[in-house]
PDB file of C-alpha atoms in Angstrom:
ATOM      1  CA  UNK A   1     -52.749  42.519  25.463  1.00 50.00           C
ATOM      2  CA  UNK A   2     -52.332  44.340  28.699  1.00 51.00           C
ATOM      3  CA  UNK A   3     -48.896  45.730  30.016  1.00 53.00           C
ATOM      4  CA  UNK A   4     -48.966  43.099  32.900  1.00 54.00           C
ATOM      5  CA  UNK A   5     -49.358  40.122  30.216  1.00 53.00           C
ATOM      6  CA  UNK A   6     -46.580  41.558  28.101  1.00 53.00           C
ATOM      7  CA  UNK A   7     -44.410  41.880  31.240  1.00 53.00           C
ATOM      8  CA  UNK A   8     -44.919  38.196  32.024  1.00 52.00           C
ATOM      9  CA  UNK A   9     -44.291  37.101  28.598  1.00 48.00           C
ATOM     10  CA  UNK A  10     -40.856  38.875  28.536  1.00 56.00           C
ATOM     11  CA  UNK A  11     -39.983  37.447  31.703  1.00 50.00           C
ATOM     12  CA  UNK A  12     -40.806  33.841  30.331  1.00 48.00           C
ATOM     13  CA  UNK A  13     -38.712  34.456  27.355  1.00 50.00           C
ATOM     14  CA  UNK A  14     -35.849  35.708  29.416  1.00 52.00           C
ATOM     15  CA  UNK A  15     -36.101  32.397  31.599  1.00 50.00           C
ATOM     16  CA  UNK A  16     -36.080  30.087  28.438  1.00 48.00           C
ATOM     17  CA  UNK A  17     -33.137  31.907  26.962  1.00 46.00           C
ATOM     18  CA  UNK A  18     -31.210  31.380  30.075  1.00 48.00           C
ATOM     19  CA  UNK A  19     -32.211  27.772  30.728  1.00 48.00           C
ATOM     20  CA  UNK A  20     -29.994  24.907  28.980  1.00 50.00           C
ATOM     21  CA  UNK A  21     -32.073  22.943  26.657  1.00 47.00           C
ATOM     22  CA  UNK A  22     -34.676  25.549  26.065  1.00 47.00           C
ATOM     23  CA  UNK A  23     -35.637  26.986  22.600  1.00 49.00           C
ATOM     24  CA  UNK A  24     -33.809  30.407  23.124  1.00 47.00           C
ATOM     25  CA  UNK A  25     -30.523  28.872  24.161  1.00 43.00           C
ATOM     26  CA  UNK A  26     -27.470  28.618  21.858  1.00 49.00           C
ATOM     27  CA  UNK A  27     -25.959  25.242  23.023  1.00 48.00           C
ATOM     28  CA  UNK A  28     -23.032  25.633  20.781  1.00 53.00           C
ATOM     29  CA  UNK A  29     -20.620  28.362  20.961  1.00 59.00           C
ATOM     30  CA  UNK A  30     -19.766  28.570  17.476  1.00 63.00           C
ATOM     31  CA  UNK A  31     -17.124  31.288  17.553  1.00 60.00           C
ATOM     32  CA  UNK A  32     -15.324  29.199  20.471  1.00 63.00           C
ATOM     33  CA  UNK A  33     -15.440  26.005  18.700  1.00 58.00           C
ATOM     34  CA  UNK A  34     -14.025  27.620  15.337  1.00 58.00           C
ATOM     35  CA  UNK A  35     -11.427  29.125  17.345  1.00 59.00           C
ATOM     36  CA  UNK A  36     -10.235  25.675  18.578  1.00 59.00           C
ATOM     37  CA  UNK A  37      -9.971  24.329  15.122  1.00 57.00           C
ATOM     38  CA  UNK A  38      -6.515  23.414  13.847  1.00 58.00           C
ATOM     39  CA  UNK A  39      -5.966  23.236  10.043  1.00 58.00           C
ATOM     40  CA  UNK A  40      -5.113  19.730   8.892  1.00 59.00           C
ATOM     41  CA  UNK A  41      -3.128  19.251   5.809  1.00 63.00           C
ATOM     42  CA  UNK A  42      -4.904  17.241   3.015  1.00 67.00           C
ATOM     43  CA  UNK A  43      -3.552  13.800   2.378  1.00 71.00           C
ATOM     44  CA  UNK A  44      -2.286  13.489  -1.223  1.00 82.00           C
ATOM     45  CA  UNK A  45      -1.881  10.078  -2.793  1.00 85.00           C
ATOM     46  CA  UNK A  46       1.180  11.361  -4.830  1.00 89.00           C
ATOM     47  CA  UNK A  47       3.103  12.257  -1.581  1.00 91.00           C
ATOM     48  CA  UNK A  48       2.419   8.782  -0.165  1.00 91.00           C
ATOM     49  CA  UNK A  49       3.402   7.269  -3.471  1.00 94.00           C
ATOM     50  CA  UNK A  50       6.435   9.080  -3.372  1.00 95.00           C
ATOM     51  CA  UNK A  51       7.393   7.892  -0.007  1.00 96.00           C
ATOM     52  CA  UNK A  52       6.941   4.327  -1.111  1.00 96.00           C
ATOM     53  CA  UNK A  53       8.989   4.710  -4.175  1.00 97.00           C
ATOM     54  CA  UNK A  54      11.709   6.358  -2.228  1.00 97.00           C
ATOM     55  CA  UNK A  55      11.665   3.535   0.322  1.00 97.00           C
ATOM     56  CA  UNK A  56      12.074   1.054  -2.715  1.00 97.00           C
ATOM     57  CA  UNK A  57      15.005   3.077  -4.221  1.00 97.00           C
ATOM     58  CA  UNK A  58      16.716   3.192  -0.755  1.00 97.00           C
ATOM     59  CA  UNK A  59      16.359  -0.578  -0.501  1.00 97.00           C
ATOM     60  CA  UNK A  60      17.543  -1.046  -4.109  1.00 96.00           C
ATOM     61  CA  UNK A  61      20.863   1.002  -3.421  1.00 97.00           C
ATOM     62  CA  UNK A  62      21.358  -0.841  -0.343  1.00 96.00           C
ATOM     63  CA  UNK A  63      21.003  -4.214  -2.168  1.00 96.00           C
ATOM     64  CA  UNK A  64      23.252  -2.898  -4.826  1.00 94.00           C
ATOM     65  CA  UNK A  65      25.852  -2.038  -2.492  1.00 95.00           C
ATOM     66  CA  UNK A  66      25.600  -5.025  -0.427  1.00 95.00           C
ATOM     67  CA  UNK A  67      24.864  -7.897  -2.908  1.00 93.00           C
ATOM     68  CA  UNK A  68      26.234  -6.351  -6.137  1.00 93.00           C
ATOM     69  CA  UNK A  69      24.494  -5.227  -9.213  1.00 94.00           C
ATOM     70  CA  UNK A  70      23.594  -7.688 -12.036  1.00 93.00           C
ATOM     71  CA  UNK A  71      26.478  -7.805 -14.642  1.00 91.00           C
ATOM     72  CA  UNK A  72      24.340  -6.972 -17.653  1.00 92.00           C
ATOM     73  CA  UNK A  73      22.866  -3.906 -15.628  1.00 93.00           C
ATOM     74  CA  UNK A  74      26.332  -2.798 -14.405  1.00 91.00           C
ATOM     75  CA  UNK A  75      27.640  -2.805 -18.205  1.00 93.00           C
ATOM     76  CA  UNK A  76      24.625  -0.920 -19.433  1.00 91.00           C
ATOM     77  CA  UNK A  77      23.063  -3.761 -21.558  1.00 94.00           C
ATOM     78  CA  UNK A  78      20.409  -5.245 -19.323  1.00 94.00           C
ATOM     79  CA  UNK A  79      18.790  -8.604 -20.485  1.00 94.00           C
ATOM     80  CA  UNK A  80      15.201  -8.138 -21.760  1.00 95.00           C
ATOM     81  CA  UNK A  81      13.974 -10.571 -19.127  1.00 94.00           C
ATOM     82  CA  UNK A  82      15.282  -8.318 -16.266  1.00 95.00           C
ATOM     83  CA  UNK A  83      13.492  -5.372 -18.224  1.00 95.00           C
ATOM     84  CA  UNK A  84      10.256  -7.149 -18.383  1.00 95.00           C
ATOM     85  CA  UNK A  85      10.369  -8.417 -14.821  1.00 95.00           C
ATOM     86  CA  UNK A  86      11.578  -5.235 -13.346  1.00 95.00           C
ATOM     87  CA  UNK A  87       8.668  -3.169 -15.258  1.00 96.00           C
ATOM     88  CA  UNK A  88       6.109  -5.807 -14.293  1.00 96.00           C
ATOM     89  CA  UNK A  89       7.008  -5.600 -10.759  1.00 97.00           C
ATOM     90  CA  UNK A  90       7.450  -1.643 -10.644  1.00 96.00           C
ATOM     91  CA  UNK A  91       4.070  -1.336 -12.381  1.00 95.00           C
ATOM     92  CA  UNK A  92       2.167  -3.720 -10.058  1.00 96.00           C
ATOM     93  CA  UNK A  93       3.661  -2.243  -6.993  1.00 96.00           C
ATOM     94  CA  UNK A  94       3.045   1.304  -8.090  1.00 95.00           C
ATOM     95  CA  UNK A  95      -0.682   0.576  -9.147  1.00 94.00           C
ATOM     96  CA  UNK A  96      -1.540  -1.332  -5.912  1.00 95.00           C
ATOM     97  CA  UNK A  97       0.216   1.388  -3.693  1.00 95.00           C
ATOM     98  CA  UNK A  98      -1.919   4.053  -5.546  1.00 92.00           C
ATOM     99  CA  UNK A  99      -4.941   2.138  -4.756  1.00 91.00           C
ATOM    100  CA  UNK A 100      -4.171   1.493  -1.157  1.00 91.00           C
ATOM    101  CA  UNK A 101      -2.979   4.982  -0.374  1.00 90.00           C
ATOM    102  CA  UNK A 102      -6.048   6.381  -2.004  1.00 88.00           C
ATOM    103  CA  UNK A 103      -8.073   4.443   0.580  1.00 84.00           C
ATOM    104  CA  UNK A 104      -6.862   6.665   3.254  1.00 80.00           C
ATOM    105  CA  UNK A 105      -8.974   9.579   1.885  1.00 76.00           C
ATOM    106  CA  UNK A 106     -12.387   8.192   0.897  1.00 64.00           C
ATOM    107  CA  UNK A 107     -14.666  10.309  -0.936  1.00 59.00           C
ATOM    108  CA  UNK A 108     -18.696   9.952  -1.227  1.00 44.00           C
ATOM    109  CA  UNK A 109     -19.503   8.713  -4.458  1.00 40.00           C
ATOM    110  CA  UNK A 110     -16.142   8.171  -5.564  1.00 44.00           C
ATOM    111  CA  UNK A 111     -15.148   5.545  -7.750  1.00 44.00           C
ATOM    112  CA  UNK A 112     -12.362   2.924  -6.417  1.00 50.00           C
ATOM    113  CA  UNK A 113      -9.198   2.555  -8.126  1.00 66.00           C
ATOM    114  CA  UNK A 114      -9.012  -0.843  -9.860  1.00 78.00           C
ATOM    115  CA  UNK A 115      -6.137  -0.310 -12.379  1.00 83.00           C
ATOM    116  CA  UNK A 116      -4.112  -2.486 -10.031  1.00 88.00           C
ATOM    117  CA  UNK A 117      -6.204  -5.485 -11.180  1.00 90.00           C
ATOM    118  CA  UNK A 118      -5.042  -5.057 -14.679  1.00 91.00           C
ATOM    119  CA  UNK A 119      -1.461  -4.821 -13.696  1.00 92.00           C
ATOM    120  CA  UNK A 120      -2.007  -7.986 -11.659  1.00 93.00           C
ATOM    121  CA  UNK A 121      -3.423  -9.757 -14.669  1.00 93.00           C
ATOM    122  CA  UNK A 122      -0.444  -8.770 -16.676  1.00 92.00           C
ATOM    123  CA  UNK A 123       1.959  -9.892 -13.972  1.00 93.00           C
ATOM    124  CA  UNK A 124       0.144 -13.330 -13.743  1.00 93.00           C
ATOM    125  CA  UNK A 125       1.986 -14.179 -17.012  1.00 92.00           C
ATOM    126  CA  UNK A 126       4.997 -15.123 -15.035  1.00 93.00           C
ATOM    127  CA  UNK A 127       3.437 -17.786 -12.475  1.00 91.00           C
ATOM    128  CA  UNK A 128       1.461 -19.162 -15.395  1.00 92.00           C
ATOM    129  CA  UNK A 129       4.641 -19.604 -17.267  1.00 89.00           C
ATOM    130  CA  UNK A 130       6.350 -21.154 -14.233  1.00 83.00           C
ATOM    131  CA  UNK A 131       3.348 -23.591 -14.211  1.00 86.00           C
ATOM    132  CA  UNK A 132       3.796 -24.319 -17.798  1.00 85.00           C
ATOM    133  CA  UNK A 133       7.423 -25.205 -17.278  1.00 79.00           C
ATOM    134  CA  UNK A 134       6.385 -27.364 -14.095  1.00 76.00           C
ATOM    135  CA  UNK A 135       4.053 -29.235 -16.305  1.00 82.00           C
ATOM    136  CA  UNK A 136       5.984 -29.666 -19.547  1.00 76.00           C
ATOM    137  CA  UNK A 137       9.718 -29.706 -18.493  1.00 70.00           C
ATOM    138  CA  UNK A 138      10.237 -30.947 -14.994  1.00 70.00           C
ATOM    139  CA  UNK A 139      10.737 -34.618 -15.047  1.00 68.00           C
ATOM    140  CA  UNK A 140      12.612 -35.138 -11.753  1.00 69.00           C
ATOM    141  CA  UNK A 141      13.657 -33.568  -8.560  1.00 70.00           C
ATOM    142  CA  UNK A 142      17.058 -32.792 -10.051  1.00 71.00           C
ATOM    143  CA  UNK A 143      15.232 -30.846 -13.017  1.00 67.00           C
ATOM    144  CA  UNK A 144      13.376 -28.939 -10.271  1.00 69.00           C
ATOM    145  CA  UNK A 145      16.375 -28.117  -8.469  1.00 72.00           C
ATOM    146  CA  UNK A 146      18.108 -26.981 -11.745  1.00 72.00           C
ATOM    147  CA  UNK A 147      15.453 -24.737 -12.632  1.00 68.00           C
ATOM    148  CA  UNK A 148      14.458 -23.130  -9.057  1.00 75.00           C
ATOM    149  CA  UNK A 149      18.178 -23.025  -7.498  1.00 78.00           C
ATOM    150  CA  UNK A 150      16.590 -23.171  -3.941  1.00 80.00           C
ATOM    151  CA  UNK A 151      19.644 -21.592  -2.152  1.00 84.00           C
ATOM    152  CA  UNK A 152      19.441 -18.534  -4.311  1.00 86.00           C
ATOM    153  CA  UNK A 153      15.614 -18.520  -4.216  1.00 87.00           C
ATOM    154  CA  UNK A 154      15.526 -18.344  -0.532  1.00 92.00           C
ATOM    155  CA  UNK A 155      17.692 -15.201  -0.674  1.00 92.00           C
ATOM    156  CA  UNK A 156      15.221 -13.921  -3.045  1.00 92.00           C
ATOM    157  CA  UNK A 157      12.404 -14.515  -0.511  1.00 93.00           C
ATOM    158  CA  UNK A 158      14.395 -13.092   2.395  1.00 94.00           C
ATOM    159  CA  UNK A 159      15.534  -9.751   0.773  1.00 96.00           C
ATOM    160  CA  UNK A 160      12.225  -9.106  -1.017  1.00 96.00           C
ATOM    161  CA  UNK A 161      10.393  -9.663   2.260  1.00 96.00           C
ATOM    162  CA  UNK A 162      12.932  -7.574   4.133  1.00 96.00           C
ATOM    163  CA  UNK A 163      12.689  -4.715   1.532  1.00 97.00           C
ATOM    164  CA  UNK A 164       8.833  -5.094   1.742  1.00 97.00           C
ATOM    165  CA  UNK A 165       8.807  -4.718   5.511  1.00 97.00           C
ATOM    166  CA  UNK A 166      10.405  -1.369   5.296  1.00 97.00           C
ATOM    167  CA  UNK A 167       8.149  -0.020   2.317  1.00 98.00           C
ATOM    168  CA  UNK A 168       5.017  -1.609   3.894  1.00 96.00           C
ATOM    169  CA  UNK A 169       5.771   0.225   7.189  1.00 96.00           C
ATOM    170  CA  UNK A 170       6.225   3.526   5.599  1.00 96.00           C
ATOM    171  CA  UNK A 171       2.934   3.139   3.771  1.00 95.00           C
ATOM    172  CA  UNK A 172       1.093   2.215   6.815  1.00 95.00           C
ATOM    173  CA  UNK A 173       2.351   5.040   8.936  1.00 93.00           C
ATOM    174  CA  UNK A 174       1.203   7.589   6.015  1.00 92.00           C
ATOM    175  CA  UNK A 175      -2.234   5.874   5.776  1.00 90.00           C
ATOM    176  CA  UNK A 176      -2.649   6.188   9.540  1.00 88.00           C
ATOM    177  CA  UNK A 177      -2.947   9.825   9.273  1.00 85.00           C
ATOM    178  CA  UNK A 178      -6.098   9.299   7.151  1.00 80.00           C
ATOM    179  CA  UNK A 179      -9.344   7.418   7.541  1.00 76.00           C
ATOM    180  CA  UNK A 180      -9.269   4.040   5.588  1.00 81.00           C
ATOM    181  CA  UNK A 181     -12.842   2.847   5.457  1.00 79.00           C
ATOM    182  CA  UNK A 182     -11.859  -1.007   4.472  1.00 86.00           C
ATOM    183  CA  UNK A 183      -9.017  -1.879   6.485  1.00 89.00           C
ATOM    184  CA  UNK A 184      -8.803  -5.431   5.311  1.00 92.00           C
ATOM    185  CA  UNK A 185      -8.808  -4.434   1.575  1.00 91.00           C
ATOM    186  CA  UNK A 186      -6.080  -1.838   2.600  1.00 91.00           C
ATOM    187  CA  UNK A 187      -4.085  -4.590   4.144  1.00 94.00           C
ATOM    188  CA  UNK A 188      -4.164  -6.800   1.076  1.00 95.00           C
ATOM    189  CA  UNK A 189      -3.296  -3.953  -0.993  1.00 95.00           C
ATOM    190  CA  UNK A 190      -0.303  -2.579   1.157  1.00 96.00           C
ATOM    191  CA  UNK A 191       1.017  -6.402   1.417  1.00 97.00           C
ATOM    192  CA  UNK A 192       0.688  -6.654  -2.555  1.00 97.00           C
ATOM    193  CA  UNK A 193       2.270  -3.050  -3.125  1.00 97.00           C
ATOM    194  CA  UNK A 194       5.090  -3.578  -0.513  1.00 97.00           C
ATOM    195  CA  UNK A 195       5.854  -7.181  -1.881  1.00 97.00           C
ATOM    196  CA  UNK A 196       6.162  -6.017  -5.578  1.00 97.00           C
ATOM    197  CA  UNK A 197       8.279  -2.954  -4.948  1.00 98.00           C
ATOM    198  CA  UNK A 198      10.334  -5.013  -2.611  1.00 97.00           C
ATOM    199  CA  UNK A 199      10.862  -7.510  -5.072  1.00 97.00           C
ATOM    200  CA  UNK A 200      11.814  -4.744  -7.715  1.00 97.00           C
ATOM    201  CA  UNK A 201      14.141  -3.433  -5.345  1.00 97.00           C
ATOM    202  CA  UNK A 202      15.900  -6.866  -5.113  1.00 96.00           C
ATOM    203  CA  UNK A 203      15.664  -7.578  -8.824  1.00 95.00           C
ATOM    204  CA  UNK A 204      18.647  -5.155  -9.255  1.00 95.00           C
ATOM    205  CA  UNK A 205      20.805  -7.868  -7.933  1.00 95.00           C
ATOM    206  CA  UNK A 206      19.163 -11.058  -8.922  1.00 93.00           C
ATOM    207  CA  UNK A 207      20.833 -12.632 -11.981  1.00 90.00           C
ATOM    208  CA  UNK A 208      18.159 -15.253 -12.851  1.00 89.00           C
ATOM    209  CA  UNK A 209      16.545 -14.863 -16.189  1.00 91.00           C
ATOM    210  CA  UNK A 210      14.349 -18.308 -16.064  1.00 86.00           C
ATOM    211  CA  UNK A 211      10.703 -17.925 -16.422  1.00 88.00           C
ATOM    212  CA  UNK A 212      10.324 -20.928 -13.810  1.00 86.00           C
ATOM    213  CA  UNK A 213      12.505 -19.361 -11.244  1.00 89.00           C
ATOM    214  CA  UNK A 214      10.913 -15.795 -11.397  1.00 92.00           C
ATOM    215  CA  UNK A 215       7.302 -17.163 -11.743  1.00 91.00           C
ATOM    216  CA  UNK A 216       8.039 -19.390  -8.614  1.00 90.00           C
ATOM    217  CA  UNK A 217      10.121 -17.384  -6.032  1.00 92.00           C
ATOM    218  CA  UNK A 218       8.887 -14.065  -7.044  1.00 95.00           C
ATOM    219  CA  UNK A 219       5.325 -15.056  -6.831  1.00 95.00           C
ATOM    220  CA  UNK A 220       5.889 -16.676  -3.359  1.00 94.00           C
ATOM    221  CA  UNK A 221       7.625 -13.463  -2.136  1.00 96.00           C
ATOM    222  CA  UNK A 222       4.597 -11.411  -3.232  1.00 97.00           C
ATOM    223  CA  UNK A 223       1.997 -13.638  -2.066  1.00 96.00           C
ATOM    224  CA  UNK A 224       3.599 -14.071   1.361  1.00 96.00           C
ATOM    225  CA  UNK A 225       3.727 -10.343   1.792  1.00 97.00           C
ATOM    226  CA  UNK A 226       0.299  -9.945   0.706  1.00 97.00           C
ATOM    227  CA  UNK A 227      -0.848 -12.333   3.394  1.00 97.00           C
ATOM    228  CA  UNK A 228       1.270 -10.568   5.979  1.00 97.00           C
ATOM    229  CA  UNK A 229      -0.112  -7.164   5.050  1.00 96.00           C
ATOM    230  CA  UNK A 230      -3.619  -8.598   5.377  1.00 95.00           C
ATOM    231  CA  UNK A 231      -2.939  -9.814   8.721  1.00 96.00           C
ATOM    232  CA  UNK A 232      -0.785  -6.875  10.354  1.00 95.00           C
ATOM    233  CA  UNK A 233      -2.006  -3.588   8.622  1.00 94.00           C
ATOM    234  CA  UNK A 234      -5.590  -3.662   9.523  1.00 93.00           C
ATOM    235  CA  UNK A 235      -4.815  -4.014  13.173  1.00 92.00           C
ATOM    236  CA  UNK A 236      -2.737  -0.698  12.839  1.00 91.00           C
ATOM    237  CA  UNK A 237      -5.103   1.157  10.779  1.00 86.00           C
ATOM    238  CA  UNK A 238      -8.350   0.519  12.808  1.00 79.00           C
ATOM    239  CA  UNK A 239      -9.160   3.690  14.777  1.00 63.00           C
TER     240      UNK A 239
END
């Protein structure tokens, strides 16, 4: 190749390297972009779960001071039904909360947490028991009122929902920092978790030990919260 040809080739390469979109151009200034990066703290499910449980504890304390604590619990000899009810609500709420919070940090190829479905199956013993009582023992409107105690039951609904609102809000704000890939599913789980934990918080004051009462009012409270979560949470999480 002659000297003139080599000189012309050098000019062409220099022109290509200085023209945007040409092969010789580095369109991305990697060093500049890297310098603008800000470290982001990784979301940890246990931290979000700790927040949800802390909110439940705060609600439980507030209810205990405001409405009083069950007599058997205050005396240190809780009824077995209270233990079973509280353990079921706490287990379901914790499992559903873990599933909801984990959805804020999706991973490729990861398995979805489905343990909450097992706890939901266990918790279904209470509404199924209530249905059995409805069918077998309720013969009149007076029987239904005696078992359900509507005035006290409405208090259960109100207080459980109020506690659930605080817990669900805290969970949603935490999840907003992540990237939930299924907002609708997350909404159901947040509602289910907050409803269960809210009912668990109220349980410290509830003196009822009747299966029909528990299976009816607590189920209504949790189901209502789950529906509310499905309607509200996805709107907040979408980005």
